[in-house]
Short mmCIF file of C-alpha atoms in Angstrom, two decimals:
data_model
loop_
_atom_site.label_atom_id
_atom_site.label_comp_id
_atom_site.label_asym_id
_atom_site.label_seq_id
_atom_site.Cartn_x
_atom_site.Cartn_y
_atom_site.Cartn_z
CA UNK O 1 5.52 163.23 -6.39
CA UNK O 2 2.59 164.98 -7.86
CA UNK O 3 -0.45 163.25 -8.23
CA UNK O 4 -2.33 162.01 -10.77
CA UNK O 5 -4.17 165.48 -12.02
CA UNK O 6 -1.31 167.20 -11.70
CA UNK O 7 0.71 164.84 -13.85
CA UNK O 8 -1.87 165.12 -16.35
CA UNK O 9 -2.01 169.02 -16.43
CA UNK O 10 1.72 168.76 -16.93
CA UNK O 11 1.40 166.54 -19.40
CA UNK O 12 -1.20 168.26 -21.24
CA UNK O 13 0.64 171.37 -20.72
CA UNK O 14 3.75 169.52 -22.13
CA UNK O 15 1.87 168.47 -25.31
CA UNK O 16 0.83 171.82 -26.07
CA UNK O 17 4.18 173.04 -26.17
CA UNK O 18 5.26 170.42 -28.11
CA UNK O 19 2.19 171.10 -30.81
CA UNK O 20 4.03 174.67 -30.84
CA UNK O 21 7.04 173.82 -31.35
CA UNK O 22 6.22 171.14 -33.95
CA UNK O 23 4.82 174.21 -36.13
CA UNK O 24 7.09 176.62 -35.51
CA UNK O 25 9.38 173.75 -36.65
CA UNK O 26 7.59 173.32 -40.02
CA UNK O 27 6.60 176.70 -40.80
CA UNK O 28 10.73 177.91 -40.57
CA UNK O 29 12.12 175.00 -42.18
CA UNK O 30 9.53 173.66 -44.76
CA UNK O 31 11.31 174.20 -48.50
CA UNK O 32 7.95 175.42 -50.35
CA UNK O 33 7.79 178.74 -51.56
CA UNK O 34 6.72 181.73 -49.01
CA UNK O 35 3.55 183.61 -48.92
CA UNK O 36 3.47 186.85 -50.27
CA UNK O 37 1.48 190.15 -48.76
CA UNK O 38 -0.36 191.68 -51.70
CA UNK O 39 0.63 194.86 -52.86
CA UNK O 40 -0.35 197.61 -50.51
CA UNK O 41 -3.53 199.07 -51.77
CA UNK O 42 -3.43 202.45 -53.29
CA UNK O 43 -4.89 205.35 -50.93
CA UNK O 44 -8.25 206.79 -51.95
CA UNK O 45 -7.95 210.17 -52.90
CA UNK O 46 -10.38 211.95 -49.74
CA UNK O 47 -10.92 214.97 -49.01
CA UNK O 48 -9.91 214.09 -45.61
CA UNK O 49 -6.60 214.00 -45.45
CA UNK O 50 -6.91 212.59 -41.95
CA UNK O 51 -7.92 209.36 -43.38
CA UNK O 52 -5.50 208.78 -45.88
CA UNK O 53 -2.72 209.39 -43.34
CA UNK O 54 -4.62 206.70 -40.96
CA UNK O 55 -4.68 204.24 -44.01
CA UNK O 56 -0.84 204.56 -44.93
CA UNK O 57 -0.33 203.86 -41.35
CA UNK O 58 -2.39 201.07 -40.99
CA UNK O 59 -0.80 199.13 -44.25
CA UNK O 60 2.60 200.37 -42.75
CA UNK O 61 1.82 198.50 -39.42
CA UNK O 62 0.19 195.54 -41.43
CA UNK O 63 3.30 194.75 -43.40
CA UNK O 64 5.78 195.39 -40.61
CA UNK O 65 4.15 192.45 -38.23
CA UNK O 66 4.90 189.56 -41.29
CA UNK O 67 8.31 191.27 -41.29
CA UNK O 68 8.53 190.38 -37.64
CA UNK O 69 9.13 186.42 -38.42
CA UNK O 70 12.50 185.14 -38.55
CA UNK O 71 14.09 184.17 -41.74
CA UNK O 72 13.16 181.28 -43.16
CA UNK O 73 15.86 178.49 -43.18
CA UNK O 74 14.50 175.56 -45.28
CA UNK O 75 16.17 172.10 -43.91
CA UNK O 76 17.71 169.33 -46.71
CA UNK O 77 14.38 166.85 -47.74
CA UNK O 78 15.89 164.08 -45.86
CA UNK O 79 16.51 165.90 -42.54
CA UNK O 80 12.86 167.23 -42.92
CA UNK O 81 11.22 164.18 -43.53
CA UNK O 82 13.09 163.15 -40.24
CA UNK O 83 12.05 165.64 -38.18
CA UNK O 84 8.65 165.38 -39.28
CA UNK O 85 9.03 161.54 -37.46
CA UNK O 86 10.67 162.51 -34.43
CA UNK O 87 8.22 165.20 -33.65
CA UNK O 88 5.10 163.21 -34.51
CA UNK O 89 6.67 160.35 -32.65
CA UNK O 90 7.47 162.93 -29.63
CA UNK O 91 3.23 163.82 -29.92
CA UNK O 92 2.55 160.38 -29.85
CA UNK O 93 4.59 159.09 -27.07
CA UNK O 94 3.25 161.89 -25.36
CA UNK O 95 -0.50 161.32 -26.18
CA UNK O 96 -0.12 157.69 -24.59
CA UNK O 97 1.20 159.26 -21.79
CA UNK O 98 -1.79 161.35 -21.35
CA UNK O 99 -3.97 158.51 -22.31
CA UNK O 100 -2.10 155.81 -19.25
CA UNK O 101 -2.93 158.18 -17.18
CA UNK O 102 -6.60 159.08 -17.63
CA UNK O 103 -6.75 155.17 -17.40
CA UNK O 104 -5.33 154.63 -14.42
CA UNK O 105 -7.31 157.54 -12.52
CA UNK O 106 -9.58 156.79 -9.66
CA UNK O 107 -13.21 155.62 -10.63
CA UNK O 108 -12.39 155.43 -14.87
CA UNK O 109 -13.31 151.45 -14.65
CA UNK O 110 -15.90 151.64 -11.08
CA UNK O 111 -19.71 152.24 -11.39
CA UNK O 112 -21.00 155.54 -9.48
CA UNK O 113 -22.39 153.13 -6.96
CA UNK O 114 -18.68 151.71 -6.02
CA UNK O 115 -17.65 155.00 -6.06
CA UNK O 116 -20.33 156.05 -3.48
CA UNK O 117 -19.75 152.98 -1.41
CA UNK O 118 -15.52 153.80 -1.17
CA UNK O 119 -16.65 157.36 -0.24
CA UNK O 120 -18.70 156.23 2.68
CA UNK O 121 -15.79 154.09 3.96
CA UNK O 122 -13.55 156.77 3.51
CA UNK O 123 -15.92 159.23 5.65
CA UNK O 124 -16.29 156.44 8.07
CA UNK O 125 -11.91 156.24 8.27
CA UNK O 126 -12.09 160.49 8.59
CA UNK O 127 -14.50 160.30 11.82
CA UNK O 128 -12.94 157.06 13.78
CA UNK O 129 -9.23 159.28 12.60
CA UNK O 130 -10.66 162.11 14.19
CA UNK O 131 -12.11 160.70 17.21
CA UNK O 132 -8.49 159.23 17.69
CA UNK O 133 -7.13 162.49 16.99
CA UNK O 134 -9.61 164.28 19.82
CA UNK O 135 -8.44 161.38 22.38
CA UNK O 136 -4.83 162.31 21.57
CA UNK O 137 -5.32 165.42 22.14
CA UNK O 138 -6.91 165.88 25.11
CA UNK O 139 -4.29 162.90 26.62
CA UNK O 140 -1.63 165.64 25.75
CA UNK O 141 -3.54 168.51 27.81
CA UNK O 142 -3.88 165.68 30.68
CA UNK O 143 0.44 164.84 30.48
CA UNK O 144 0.65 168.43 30.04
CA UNK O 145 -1.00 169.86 33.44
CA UNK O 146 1.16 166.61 35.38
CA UNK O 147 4.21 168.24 33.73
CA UNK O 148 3.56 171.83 34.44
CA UNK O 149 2.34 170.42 38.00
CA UNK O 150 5.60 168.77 38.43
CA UNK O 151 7.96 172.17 37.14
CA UNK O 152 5.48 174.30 39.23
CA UNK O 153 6.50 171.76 42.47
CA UNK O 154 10.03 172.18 41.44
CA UNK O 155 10.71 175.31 41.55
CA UNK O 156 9.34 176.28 45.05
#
């Protein structure tokens, strides 16, 4: 299991989607009446031809990107209205989420003096671990010579 900052990444990760898909929800399926582009404007008559070509092409471009959303498909009032609650009951469940755990990380109810207390302990557990850890090892290079003493005997 993850812990606790990743969950919370995730979950804030997870929210974000959800705030996505929540308006992509109600901008396709809402029954109000669409924006309209205004009309394109009318080229100015140049001299540079150039720049009346670059124009066309940029209003060309300009209309083609709103043409890129899909279809609207409005939903019946009722099964709008409960969509709207599931989603904003999915954001809210969610928020909690994200709020349990922000309360339930390390340090959120301890003074900075606790804090700096636990992390001497702790540094106190790392050096007796890795004093162990030393003895351990060099007990394995001692068994290790006896054994490879013992082989070495054994095969003459």
């Amino acid at each position: 299991m993850a812990d606790r900052l990743t969950q919370l990444q995730d979950c804030y990760d997870q929210l974000a989607t959800q705030f996505y898909a929540s308006i992509r929800y109600l901008t396709l399926h809402h029954n109000s009446s669409a924006l309209t582009l205004p009309p394109p404007s009318s080229p100015q008559h140049n001299h540079n031809n150039s720049n009346s070509n670059a124009n066309a092409n940029f209003n060309h471009e300009h209309q083609e990107s709103f043409s890129y959303l899909p279809e609207k498909r409005p939903d019946t009032p009722t099964a709008f209205a409960s969509a709207q609650r599931e989603l904003a009951q999915d954001l809210l469940l969610k928020t909690k989420q994200i709020e349990y755990l922000i309360s339930v990380l390390p340090g959120v109810e301890s003074s900075q003096e606790k804090q700096e207390v636990r992390i001497a302990e702790l540094d106190v557990e790392l050096r007796e671990a890795l004093e162990e850890r030393k003895k351990a090892e060099e007990e394995r290079e001692i068994w290790l010579g006896r054994v490879d003493g013992i082989i070495g005997e054994i095969k003459r």
